[in-house]
Amino acid sequence: MAHYMNEDALVGGVQPRIWRQVRERAVPASLMQICLRHIGPSLGNARPIIGIDASATIKHCVRMQGESGALSMFFERLCRLLTLPATIFFIFDRGGPLAGTSHVDGTRAGHYTFAHAFSRECLEIIADLGFTWLASAGEAAADLAILEQRGAIKLIMSDDISPLIFGASKMVCWPSNDLAVNGDPVAVDLLHSWRIRRDDLVLVALLCAGKHFQGFRVSSDVAFRLRAYDLSDDLVRLAHAIVSPAEHLAARQAWRQRLYDALAHDALDVLPKGADQLSADKIPINFPSTAILNLVRAYYNPLVDLTTPVPQFQGSTKPNLAGIIHTVYRRFYPTPAGFPGLRQLTRRLIHSFWPGVILYGRHAWNGLDVASCSALRTGFLYFGLDLPPALQLFDPVTVAGSVRQPGTWRGISGARIRVDTEPLISAIARVVRKPVQAVTYENASTLEMCIPYAVLVPTHPLAWFLLPPPASEFEGDVDSEVESSEVDGAL
């Protein structure tokens, strides 16, 4: 998987140079497989909980797509998350998405200006898709890291390196090209903090400057190589030392001298040649400054709310169908050119939004009448034969069965189904106040899609029922998703 990313596309608190170095050590993974791996053999309500840094996600969409396409990218990403058998919730930086944003170093993130301008639209999409959002007591990345350390959440998703700096053991981010990888719409890059120690990551962040610029910086390559000199441990101890001002000044000067010697003389012969002496001569006399040491302390003792509530799965989420249709219609197709524009709206919702509603029993949503829900039926393909569409979607708590992933039962390489889209088309017509013929297109009444699992009901041995997978505690570690040989190779 390619890990290229435009430097201007980096979000959040750490500069692109560090992000690119960490991404090069990432391992391709699938959120779907991560979720399914940790779902147990019995049907239940417990699902893995994924916390998402909403502020970083919004800013990443702005930087990648600009003002015109940011919300569209945000919507597409959330639709992909809707297909996961997981509880998803978003955390915004201090004050929520509509407040000013500040980070642990006291600086305000002015580049969030446009992101805040359309955060209300993002909130509407988050709520309409049935997700939960919270406002952090400080920086969202810090809250997520603490929640993961406490075991309250099992996975962090962010487009910023900050959760790892705050102490998260693992996190995932979208692939840099943001396209489906090998046909997997929820492919991600899995990042492990143990590949780069947290202390070393803090040191690299400070030496590469970025928003932490104190009159001195080195390249990311040099910063990562400086880890060999054990400067990070002493820097952290220096930041937390409780000594007299004179002793503290002496310790800072000693640390600065060690940094100077490493750059100027490179006794371990680990640095690239050519610019070492030049970098050493630029070290300020007061480096590391008090501001830098305060920042290091803030990374290890961030402002977090230890009582942050984490939403527990209480059944299927309930997307607000009318709200989603209205938002997409108003934001993406405000002046459709007659029927073609409305049909583009329908096509987009069928292929982006509807699969998430169909999967995992999300057939009890707001904005669609109960009769349509109960009448929703599915056609099944079995060895190329289209079975009669006489099988309804069942409530997961009333049907007992065993989970079979595609490729593990009777040689089936993949489970494909045809689903009825007429309830969605009818809802679109009601919201836009047009006849059904105006919003539909050829072959729009059904959608053929893949499912990552199926439940085989013993009484119907030839039928694959579309059901939420059984759930249990999210046991084990996401690291197990990667074979040891792959991990060693990624290093």
Short mmCIF file of C-alpha atoms in Angstrom, two decimals:
data_model
loop_
_atom_site.label_atom_id
_atom_site.label_comp_id
_atom_site.label_asym_id
_atom_site.label_seq_id
_atom_site.Cartn_x
_atom_site.Cartn_y
_atom_site.Cartn_z
CA MET A 1 0.00 0.00 0.00
CA ALA A 2 1.37 3.41 -0.90
CA HIS A 3 1.89 5.76 2.00
CA TYR A 4 2.48 8.96 0.02
CA MET A 5 0.80 12.04 1.42
CA ASN A 6 1.02 15.64 0.34
CA GLU A 7 2.73 17.60 3.11
CA ASP A 8 0.01 20.22 2.98
CA ALA A 9 -2.52 17.51 3.76
CA LEU A 10 -1.24 16.89 7.30
CA VAL A 11 -3.59 17.81 10.09
CA GLY A 12 -3.24 18.84 13.65
CA GLY A 13 -0.38 19.43 15.97
CA VAL A 14 2.62 17.80 14.34
CA GLN A 15 4.37 18.75 11.13
CA PRO A 16 4.24 16.63 7.95
CA ARG A 17 7.83 15.43 8.24
CA ILE A 18 7.09 13.37 11.34
CA TRP A 19 3.78 12.08 9.99
CA ARG A 20 5.44 10.83 6.83
CA GLN A 21 8.15 9.02 8.82
CA VAL A 22 5.55 7.30 11.00
CA ARG A 23 3.34 6.41 8.02
CA GLU A 24 6.28 4.66 6.38
CA ARG A 25 6.22 2.25 9.32
CA ALA A 26 2.47 1.65 9.11
CA VAL A 27 0.92 -1.72 8.35
CA PRO A 28 -2.10 -2.04 6.01
CA ALA A 29 -5.15 -3.41 7.80
CA SER A 30 -8.94 -3.52 7.52
CA LEU A 31 -11.30 -2.01 10.06
CA MET A 32 -13.88 -4.61 9.09
CA GLN A 33 -11.54 -7.52 9.80
CA ILE A 34 -10.38 -5.89 13.04
CA CYS A 35 -14.01 -5.64 14.21
CA LEU A 36 -15.00 -9.14 13.09
CA ARG A 37 -11.91 -10.73 14.64
CA HIS A 38 -13.02 -9.57 18.08
CA ILE A 39 -16.68 -10.51 17.84
CA GLY A 40 -17.52 -13.67 19.75
CA PRO A 41 -19.57 -16.74 18.91
CA SER A 42 -22.89 -15.62 20.40
CA LEU A 43 -25.28 -12.89 19.35
CA GLY A 44 -25.30 -9.90 21.67
CA ASN A 45 -25.03 -6.15 21.94
CA ALA A 46 -21.36 -5.66 22.87
CA ARG A 47 -19.37 -4.14 20.02
CA PRO A 48 -15.84 -2.79 19.77
CA ILE A 49 -15.76 0.94 20.51
CA ILE A 50 -13.82 3.19 18.13
CA GLY A 51 -13.03 6.76 19.17
CA ILE A 52 -12.36 9.29 16.41
CA ASP A 53 -10.55 12.63 16.68
CA ALA A 54 -13.25 14.70 14.99
CA SER A 55 -11.27 17.95 14.86
CA ALA A 56 -8.36 16.27 13.12
CA THR A 57 -10.69 14.45 10.72
CA ILE A 58 -12.50 17.65 9.72
CA LYS A 59 -9.28 19.54 9.20
CA HIS A 60 -7.82 16.71 7.15
CA CYS A 61 -10.87 16.80 4.86
CA VAL A 62 -10.45 20.56 4.46
CA ARG A 63 -6.77 20.27 3.60
CA MET A 64 -7.32 17.40 1.18
CA GLN A 65 -10.39 18.63 -0.69
CA GLY A 66 -10.59 22.36 -0.02
CA GLU A 67 -13.72 24.27 0.88
CA SER A 68 -15.78 22.82 -1.96
CA GLY A 69 -15.24 19.11 -1.34
CA ALA A 70 -14.46 18.84 2.37
CA LEU A 71 -17.99 18.07 3.54
CA SER A 72 -18.48 15.55 0.74
CA MET A 73 -15.32 13.71 1.79
CA PHE A 74 -16.46 13.80 5.42
CA PHE A 75 -19.85 12.34 4.49
CA GLU A 76 -18.31 9.52 2.43
CA ARG A 77 -15.99 8.56 5.27
CA LEU A 78 -18.82 8.41 7.78
CA CYS A 79 -20.89 6.28 5.43
CA ARG A 80 -18.04 3.78 5.34
CA LEU A 81 -17.91 3.76 9.13
CA LEU A 82 -21.66 3.11 9.19
CA THR A 83 -21.02 -0.34 7.69
CA LEU A 84 -18.84 -1.43 10.63
CA PRO A 85 -20.12 -3.68 13.44
CA ALA A 86 -18.77 -1.21 15.98
CA THR A 87 -19.81 1.67 18.21
CA ILE A 88 -18.42 4.88 16.74
CA PHE A 89 -18.13 8.16 18.61
CA PHE A 90 -16.34 11.43 17.86
CA ILE A 91 -14.41 13.72 20.22
CA PHE A 92 -13.86 17.40 19.40
CA ASP A 93 -11.19 19.65 20.87
CA ARG A 94 -11.93 21.84 23.88
CA GLY A 95 -15.27 23.61 23.81
CA GLY A 96 -16.73 21.49 21.03
CA PRO A 97 -16.68 21.94 17.28
CA LEU A 98 -18.09 25.48 17.29
CA ALA A 99 -15.61 26.91 19.80
CA GLY A 100 -12.08 28.18 19.31
CA THR A 101 -9.45 25.45 19.24
CA SER A 102 -6.29 25.45 21.35
CA HIS A 103 -3.62 22.84 21.95
CA VAL A 104 -1.53 21.76 24.91
CA ASP A 105 1.16 24.34 24.11
CA GLY A 106 -1.33 27.19 24.48
CA THR A 107 -1.36 28.13 20.80
CA ARG A 108 -4.60 28.52 18.91
CA ALA A 109 -5.09 26.50 15.77
CA GLY A 110 -6.04 29.32 13.43
CA HIS A 111 -5.98 26.99 10.45
CA TYR A 112 -9.24 25.50 11.76
CA THR A 113 -11.08 28.63 10.62
CA PHE A 114 -12.90 27.11 7.68
CA ALA A 115 -13.27 23.79 9.47
CA HIS A 116 -15.27 25.57 12.16
CA ALA A 117 -17.27 27.38 9.49
CA PHE A 118 -18.88 24.13 8.39
CA SER A 119 -18.63 22.19 11.66
CA ARG A 120 -22.36 22.66 12.17
CA GLU A 121 -22.94 20.76 8.92
CA CYS A 122 -20.56 18.04 10.14
CA LEU A 123 -22.50 17.80 13.39
CA GLU A 124 -25.73 17.35 11.46
CA ILE A 125 -24.21 14.49 9.48
CA ILE A 126 -22.77 12.87 12.63
CA ALA A 127 -26.13 13.03 14.40
CA ASP A 128 -28.21 11.99 11.38
CA LEU A 129 -26.03 8.91 10.84
CA GLY A 130 -26.65 7.87 14.45
CA PHE A 131 -23.17 8.55 15.84
CA THR A 132 -22.34 10.25 19.15
CA TRP A 133 -20.02 13.21 19.69
CA LEU A 134 -18.37 14.67 22.77
CA ALA A 135 -16.35 17.80 23.56
CA SER A 136 -12.95 17.20 25.15
CA ALA A 137 -11.82 18.97 28.31
CA GLY A 138 -8.63 19.88 26.45
CA GLU A 139 -7.27 18.32 23.29
CA ALA A 140 -9.25 15.47 21.74
CA ALA A 141 -6.13 13.41 21.04
CA ALA A 142 -5.26 13.46 24.75
CA ASP A 143 -8.73 12.30 25.78
CA LEU A 144 -8.63 9.47 23.25
CA ALA A 145 -5.20 8.32 24.43
CA ILE A 146 -6.30 8.29 28.08
CA LEU A 147 -9.53 6.45 27.24
CA GLU A 148 -7.57 3.81 25.36
CA GLN A 149 -5.11 3.41 28.23
CA ARG A 150 -8.06 2.92 30.62
CA GLY A 151 -9.59 0.31 28.30
CA ALA A 152 -12.73 2.39 27.76
CA ILE A 153 -12.18 2.31 23.99
CA LYS A 154 -10.41 -0.31 21.95
CA LEU A 155 -9.21 1.67 18.96
CA ILE A 156 -8.38 5.26 18.05
CA MET A 157 -8.87 6.66 14.57
CA SER A 158 -7.17 9.92 13.64
CA ASP A 159 -5.37 11.67 10.81
CA ASP A 160 -2.92 13.22 13.29
CA ILE A 161 0.03 11.72 15.11
CA SER A 162 -0.94 13.41 18.40
CA PRO A 163 -2.69 10.37 20.01
CA LEU A 164 0.60 8.45 19.85
CA ILE A 165 2.46 11.36 21.43
CA PHE A 166 -0.12 11.45 24.23
CA GLY A 167 0.54 7.77 24.94
CA ALA A 168 -1.84 5.73 22.77
CA SER A 169 -0.48 2.25 22.06
CA LYS A 170 -2.11 1.98 18.64
CA MET A 171 -4.28 3.89 16.23
CA VAL A 172 -5.48 3.69 12.66
CA CYS A 173 -5.81 6.27 9.91
CA TRP A 174 -7.31 6.24 6.45
CA PRO A 175 -4.98 5.26 3.58
CA SER A 176 -3.23 8.27 2.12
CA ASN A 177 -5.02 7.95 -1.23
CA ASP A 178 -8.40 7.65 0.57
CA LEU A 179 -9.59 5.06 -1.95
CA ALA A 180 -10.77 1.51 -1.43
CA VAL A 181 -7.72 -0.75 -1.22
CA ASN A 182 -8.09 -4.23 -2.75
CA GLY A 183 -11.83 -3.70 -2.82
CA ASP A 184 -12.00 -2.92 0.91
CA PRO A 185 -13.81 0.40 1.55
CA VAL A 186 -12.66 0.45 5.19
CA ALA A 187 -8.98 -0.26 4.58
CA VAL A 188 -6.77 1.62 7.03
CA ASP A 189 -3.13 2.02 8.02
CA LEU A 190 -2.37 0.56 11.45
CA LEU A 191 0.16 2.51 13.53
CA HIS A 192 1.90 1.16 16.65
CA SER A 193 3.55 3.38 19.21
CA TRP A 194 5.96 0.60 20.19
CA ARG A 195 7.68 0.99 16.84
CA ILE A 196 8.83 4.43 18.04
CA ARG A 197 8.92 4.93 21.79
CA ARG A 198 6.72 7.68 23.11
CA ASP A 199 9.65 9.56 24.66
CA ASP A 200 11.47 9.44 21.33
CA LEU A 201 8.37 10.64 19.50
CA VAL A 202 8.11 13.65 21.81
CA LEU A 203 11.79 14.44 21.20
CA VAL A 204 11.37 14.17 17.43
CA ALA A 205 8.29 16.43 17.52
CA LEU A 206 10.21 19.12 19.38
CA LEU A 207 13.36 18.91 17.25
CA CYS A 208 11.38 19.08 14.01
CA ALA A 209 9.81 22.29 15.32
CA GLY A 210 6.59 22.90 13.39
CA LYS A 211 4.27 24.76 15.75
CA HIS A 212 6.83 24.13 18.50
CA PHE A 213 9.47 26.27 16.77
CA GLN A 214 11.84 27.87 19.30
CA GLY A 215 14.47 29.18 16.89
CA PHE A 216 15.96 25.77 16.12
CA ARG A 217 15.01 22.77 14.04
CA VAL A 218 16.54 19.78 12.28
CA SER A 219 15.27 17.55 9.51
CA SER A 220 13.02 14.63 10.38
CA ASP A 221 15.71 12.19 9.27
CA VAL A 222 18.25 13.74 11.66
CA ALA A 223 15.68 13.94 14.47
CA PHE A 224 14.81 10.25 14.22
CA ARG A 225 18.49 9.26 14.11
CA LEU A 226 19.21 11.32 17.23
CA ARG A 227 17.20 8.76 19.21
CA ALA A 228 20.40 6.70 19.37
CA TYR A 229 21.88 9.21 21.83
CA ASP A 230 19.22 8.66 24.54
CA LEU A 231 18.33 12.32 24.63
CA SER A 232 14.61 11.72 25.03
CA ASP A 233 14.73 10.07 28.46
CA ASP A 234 16.82 12.90 29.90
CA LEU A 235 14.53 15.49 28.31
CA VAL A 236 11.46 13.96 29.97
CA ARG A 237 13.23 13.73 33.33
CA LEU A 238 14.37 17.33 32.97
CA ALA A 239 10.80 18.47 32.30
CA HIS A 240 9.51 16.77 35.44
CA ALA A 241 12.47 17.57 37.70
CA ILE A 242 11.72 19.45 40.92
CA VAL A 243 15.00 21.19 41.72
CA SER A 244 16.30 24.67 42.40
CA PRO A 245 16.45 27.16 39.49
CA ALA A 246 20.25 26.97 39.45
CA GLU A 247 20.26 23.17 39.28
CA HIS A 248 17.59 23.23 36.60
CA LEU A 249 19.61 25.68 34.50
CA ALA A 250 22.71 23.52 34.84
CA ALA A 251 20.76 20.42 33.77
CA ARG A 252 19.36 22.24 30.74
CA GLN A 253 22.82 23.40 29.70
CA ALA A 254 24.18 19.87 30.10
CA TRP A 255 21.40 18.48 27.90
CA ARG A 256 22.06 21.18 25.30
CA GLN A 257 25.75 20.26 25.27
CA ARG A 258 24.88 16.60 24.67
CA LEU A 259 22.68 17.60 21.75
CA TYR A 260 25.46 19.82 20.37
CA ASP A 261 28.05 17.02 20.64
CA ALA A 262 25.71 14.56 18.92
CA LEU A 263 25.17 16.91 15.98
CA ALA A 264 28.72 18.24 15.73
CA HIS A 265 30.74 15.08 16.32
CA ASP A 266 28.33 12.15 15.86
CA ALA A 267 30.36 9.68 17.90
CA LEU A 268 27.96 6.85 17.03
CA ASP A 269 28.16 7.63 13.29
CA VAL A 270 24.40 7.50 12.79
CA LEU A 271 23.68 10.93 11.30
CA PRO A 272 23.74 11.85 7.61
CA LYS A 273 26.87 13.71 6.65
CA GLY A 274 27.13 17.33 5.57
CA ALA A 275 24.86 19.50 7.71
CA ASP A 276 25.66 18.32 11.25
CA GLN A 277 27.97 21.16 12.26
CA LEU A 278 25.67 23.74 10.69
CA SER A 279 22.72 22.43 12.72
CA ALA A 280 24.79 22.31 15.91
CA ASP A 281 25.86 25.94 15.55
CA LYS A 282 22.20 27.04 15.36
CA ILE A 283 21.16 25.65 18.75
CA PRO A 284 19.94 28.62 20.87
CA ILE A 285 21.77 29.23 24.12
CA ASN A 286 18.55 28.74 26.13
CA PHE A 287 17.50 25.52 24.35
CA PRO A 288 15.47 23.69 25.63
CA SER A 289 13.49 26.69 26.81
CA THR A 290 11.01 26.74 29.67
CA ALA A 291 8.19 26.76 27.12
CA ILE A 292 9.46 23.52 25.58
CA LEU A 293 9.75 21.83 28.97
CA ASN A 294 6.23 22.97 29.86
CA LEU A 295 5.04 21.43 26.61
CA VAL A 296 6.74 18.13 27.42
CA ARG A 297 4.97 18.09 30.80
CA ALA A 298 1.68 18.85 29.09
CA TYR A 299 2.12 15.85 26.80
CA TYR A 300 2.49 13.58 29.83
CA ASN A 301 -0.07 15.33 32.03
CA PRO A 302 -2.70 16.68 29.63
CA LEU A 303 -5.94 18.31 30.65
CA VAL A 304 -8.44 15.48 30.36
CA ASP A 305 -11.77 14.62 31.92
CA LEU A 306 -11.29 11.25 33.60
CA THR A 307 -15.07 10.90 33.84
CA THR A 308 -15.60 11.27 30.08
CA PRO A 309 -18.63 9.11 29.30
CA VAL A 310 -18.11 6.50 26.60
CA PRO A 311 -21.24 5.45 24.73
CA GLN A 312 -22.02 1.76 25.06
CA PHE A 313 -23.76 -0.12 22.29
CA GLN A 314 -27.47 -0.38 23.04
CA GLY A 315 -28.63 -1.88 19.77
CA SER A 316 -28.49 -0.69 16.19
CA THR A 317 -27.87 2.97 15.54
CA LYS A 318 -30.81 4.84 14.10
CA PRO A 319 -29.86 7.03 11.16
CA ASN A 320 -32.24 9.89 10.46
CA LEU A 321 -33.06 9.08 6.87
CA ALA A 322 -34.96 12.29 6.17
CA GLY A 323 -32.19 14.37 7.73
CA ILE A 324 -29.49 12.68 5.65
CA ILE A 325 -31.44 13.12 2.42
CA HIS A 326 -32.12 16.77 3.22
CA THR A 327 -28.47 17.50 4.07
CA VAL A 328 -27.05 15.77 1.00
CA TYR A 329 -29.66 17.37 -1.26
CA ARG A 330 -29.07 20.86 0.15
CA ARG A 331 -25.27 20.72 0.33
CA PHE A 332 -24.29 18.64 -2.70
CA TYR A 333 -27.17 19.13 -5.15
CA PRO A 334 -28.60 22.58 -4.31
CA THR A 335 -29.69 23.39 -7.87
CA PRO A 336 -30.04 20.10 -9.72
CA ALA A 337 -30.42 20.37 -13.47
CA GLY A 338 -33.79 18.71 -13.59
CA PHE A 339 -34.11 14.97 -13.23
CA PRO A 340 -30.38 14.15 -13.80
CA GLY A 341 -29.42 16.01 -10.62
CA LEU A 342 -32.05 14.20 -8.54
CA ARG A 343 -30.99 10.87 -9.97
CA GLN A 344 -27.37 11.62 -9.06
CA LEU A 345 -28.61 12.24 -5.52
CA THR A 346 -30.38 8.87 -5.50
CA ARG A 347 -27.39 7.04 -6.97
CA ARG A 348 -25.06 8.49 -4.35
CA LEU A 349 -27.29 7.59 -1.42
CA ILE A 350 -27.87 4.08 -2.74
CA HIS A 351 -24.17 3.29 -3.10
CA SER A 352 -22.77 5.27 -0.14
CA PHE A 353 -25.44 5.39 2.55
CA TRP A 354 -27.75 2.42 1.95
CA PRO A 355 -25.17 -0.40 2.48
CA GLY A 356 -24.51 0.87 6.02
CA VAL A 357 -28.23 0.92 6.76
CA ILE A 358 -28.72 -2.61 5.43
CA LEU A 359 -25.74 -4.15 7.19
CA TYR A 360 -25.90 -4.93 10.90
CA GLY A 361 -29.65 -4.62 11.25
CA ARG A 362 -29.91 -0.85 10.92
CA HIS A 363 -33.43 -1.16 9.58
CA ALA A 364 -35.12 0.71 12.44
CA TRP A 365 -34.34 4.32 11.63
CA ASN A 366 -36.05 7.66 11.93
CA GLY A 367 -37.81 9.01 8.89
CA LEU A 368 -39.03 5.73 7.39
CA ASP A 369 -42.37 4.25 8.30
CA VAL A 370 -42.52 0.95 10.18
CA ALA A 371 -44.46 -0.76 7.42
CA SER A 372 -41.66 -0.14 4.94
CA CYS A 373 -39.12 -1.46 7.43
CA SER A 374 -40.99 -4.68 8.05
CA ALA A 375 -41.56 -5.18 4.34
CA LEU A 376 -37.89 -4.80 3.46
CA ARG A 377 -36.80 -8.02 1.78
CA THR A 378 -33.57 -9.37 0.42
CA GLY A 379 -32.74 -11.56 -2.57
CA PHE A 380 -29.92 -14.04 -2.06
CA LEU A 381 -27.37 -15.40 -4.53
CA TYR A 382 -26.26 -18.96 -3.90
CA PHE A 383 -23.81 -20.49 -6.36
CA GLY A 384 -25.09 -18.05 -8.96
CA LEU A 385 -28.77 -18.90 -8.39
CA ASP A 386 -31.07 -16.09 -7.38
CA LEU A 387 -33.28 -17.44 -4.61
CA PRO A 388 -36.82 -16.07 -4.31
CA PRO A 389 -36.83 -12.77 -2.37
CA ALA A 390 -39.11 -14.17 0.31
CA LEU A 391 -36.76 -13.90 3.27
CA GLN A 392 -37.09 -10.94 5.58
CA LEU A 393 -34.38 -9.32 7.64
CA PHE A 394 -34.60 -10.70 11.15
CA ASP A 395 -33.98 -9.05 14.48
CA PRO A 396 -30.59 -10.32 15.70
CA VAL A 397 -31.86 -11.25 19.16
CA THR A 398 -34.57 -13.59 17.86
CA VAL A 399 -32.56 -15.69 15.43
CA ALA A 400 -29.82 -18.05 16.58
CA GLY A 401 -27.14 -19.12 14.13
CA SER A 402 -23.45 -19.47 13.62
CA VAL A 403 -21.24 -16.91 11.94
CA ARG A 404 -19.51 -17.94 8.73
CA GLN A 405 -17.10 -15.60 7.04
CA PRO A 406 -16.94 -15.79 3.24
CA GLY A 407 -14.46 -18.36 2.03
CA THR A 408 -14.82 -20.63 5.06
CA TRP A 409 -17.99 -22.57 4.23
CA ARG A 410 -18.53 -24.94 1.30
CA GLY A 411 -15.95 -23.20 -0.84
CA ILE A 412 -17.85 -19.94 -1.19
CA SER A 413 -15.31 -17.23 -1.99
CA GLY A 414 -17.58 -14.34 -1.15
CA ALA A 415 -21.12 -13.69 -0.02
CA ARG A 416 -23.07 -11.36 -2.29
CA ILE A 417 -26.66 -10.26 -1.86
CA ARG A 418 -29.22 -8.15 -3.63
CA VAL A 419 -31.06 -5.67 -1.48
CA ASP A 420 -34.23 -3.73 -2.08
CA THR A 421 -33.72 0.04 -2.45
CA GLU A 422 -37.35 1.02 -3.01
CA PRO A 423 -37.85 2.25 0.61
CA LEU A 424 -34.91 4.62 0.17
CA ILE A 425 -36.11 5.86 -3.22
CA SER A 426 -39.59 6.50 -1.82
CA ALA A 427 -38.10 8.43 1.11
CA ILE A 428 -36.00 10.56 -1.27
CA ALA A 429 -39.09 11.39 -3.32
CA ARG A 430 -40.95 12.47 -0.18
CA VAL A 431 -38.14 14.70 1.07
CA VAL A 432 -37.49 16.47 -2.25
CA ARG A 433 -41.24 16.53 -3.01
CA LYS A 434 -40.93 14.97 -6.42
CA PRO A 435 -42.56 11.88 -7.95
CA VAL A 436 -40.67 8.62 -7.63
CA GLN A 437 -40.06 8.59 -11.38
CA ALA A 438 -38.12 11.85 -11.06
CA VAL A 439 -35.57 10.48 -8.60
CA THR A 440 -35.11 6.94 -9.85
CA TYR A 441 -33.00 5.57 -12.67
CA GLU A 442 -32.65 2.29 -14.54
CA ASN A 443 -31.86 -0.70 -12.31
CA ALA A 444 -32.14 1.47 -9.19
CA SER A 445 -34.65 -0.80 -7.44
CA THR A 446 -31.98 -3.29 -6.27
CA LEU A 447 -28.39 -3.05 -5.15
CA GLU A 448 -25.94 -5.95 -5.32
CA MET A 449 -23.38 -5.78 -2.54
CA CYS A 450 -20.87 -7.90 -0.66
CA ILE A 451 -21.24 -8.80 2.98
CA PRO A 452 -18.18 -9.61 5.12
CA TYR A 453 -19.96 -12.34 7.07
CA ALA A 454 -23.18 -14.31 7.02
CA VAL A 455 -25.24 -16.27 9.51
CA LEU A 456 -26.24 -19.77 8.48
CA VAL A 457 -29.58 -20.69 10.02
CA PRO A 458 -29.85 -24.50 10.38
CA THR A 459 -33.49 -24.57 9.31
CA HIS A 460 -32.59 -22.92 6.01
CA PRO A 461 -29.28 -24.53 4.96
CA LEU A 462 -29.22 -22.83 1.58
CA ALA A 463 -29.96 -19.32 2.78
CA TRP A 464 -27.51 -16.68 3.89
CA PHE A 465 -29.30 -14.37 6.30
CA LEU A 466 -28.15 -10.78 6.51
CA LEU A 467 -27.74 -10.28 10.26
CA PRO A 468 -25.53 -8.36 12.65
CA PRO A 469 -22.61 -10.59 13.63
CA PRO A 470 -22.52 -12.07 17.13
CA ALA A 471 -20.82 -9.82 19.62
CA SER A 472 -18.78 -10.30 22.75
CA GLU A 473 -16.08 -8.44 24.60
CA PHE A 474 -13.46 -6.87 22.40
CA GLU A 475 -10.69 -9.19 23.54
CA GLY A 476 -7.11 -9.33 22.42
CA ASP A 477 -5.07 -6.64 20.77
CA VAL A 478 -5.38 -5.03 17.39
CA ASP A 479 -1.70 -5.83 16.98
CA SER A 480 -2.67 -9.47 16.49
CA GLU A 481 -4.21 -8.40 13.20
CA VAL A 482 -0.70 -8.32 11.81
CA GLU A 483 1.39 -11.44 11.56
CA SER A 484 4.77 -11.27 13.23
CA SER A 485 6.56 -11.69 9.93
CA GLU A 486 4.72 -8.71 8.48
CA VAL A 487 5.54 -6.62 11.52
CA ASP A 488 9.22 -7.48 11.32
CA GLY A 489 9.23 -6.67 7.65
CA ALA A 490 7.53 -3.32 8.26
CA LEU A 491 10.30 -2.32 10.63
#
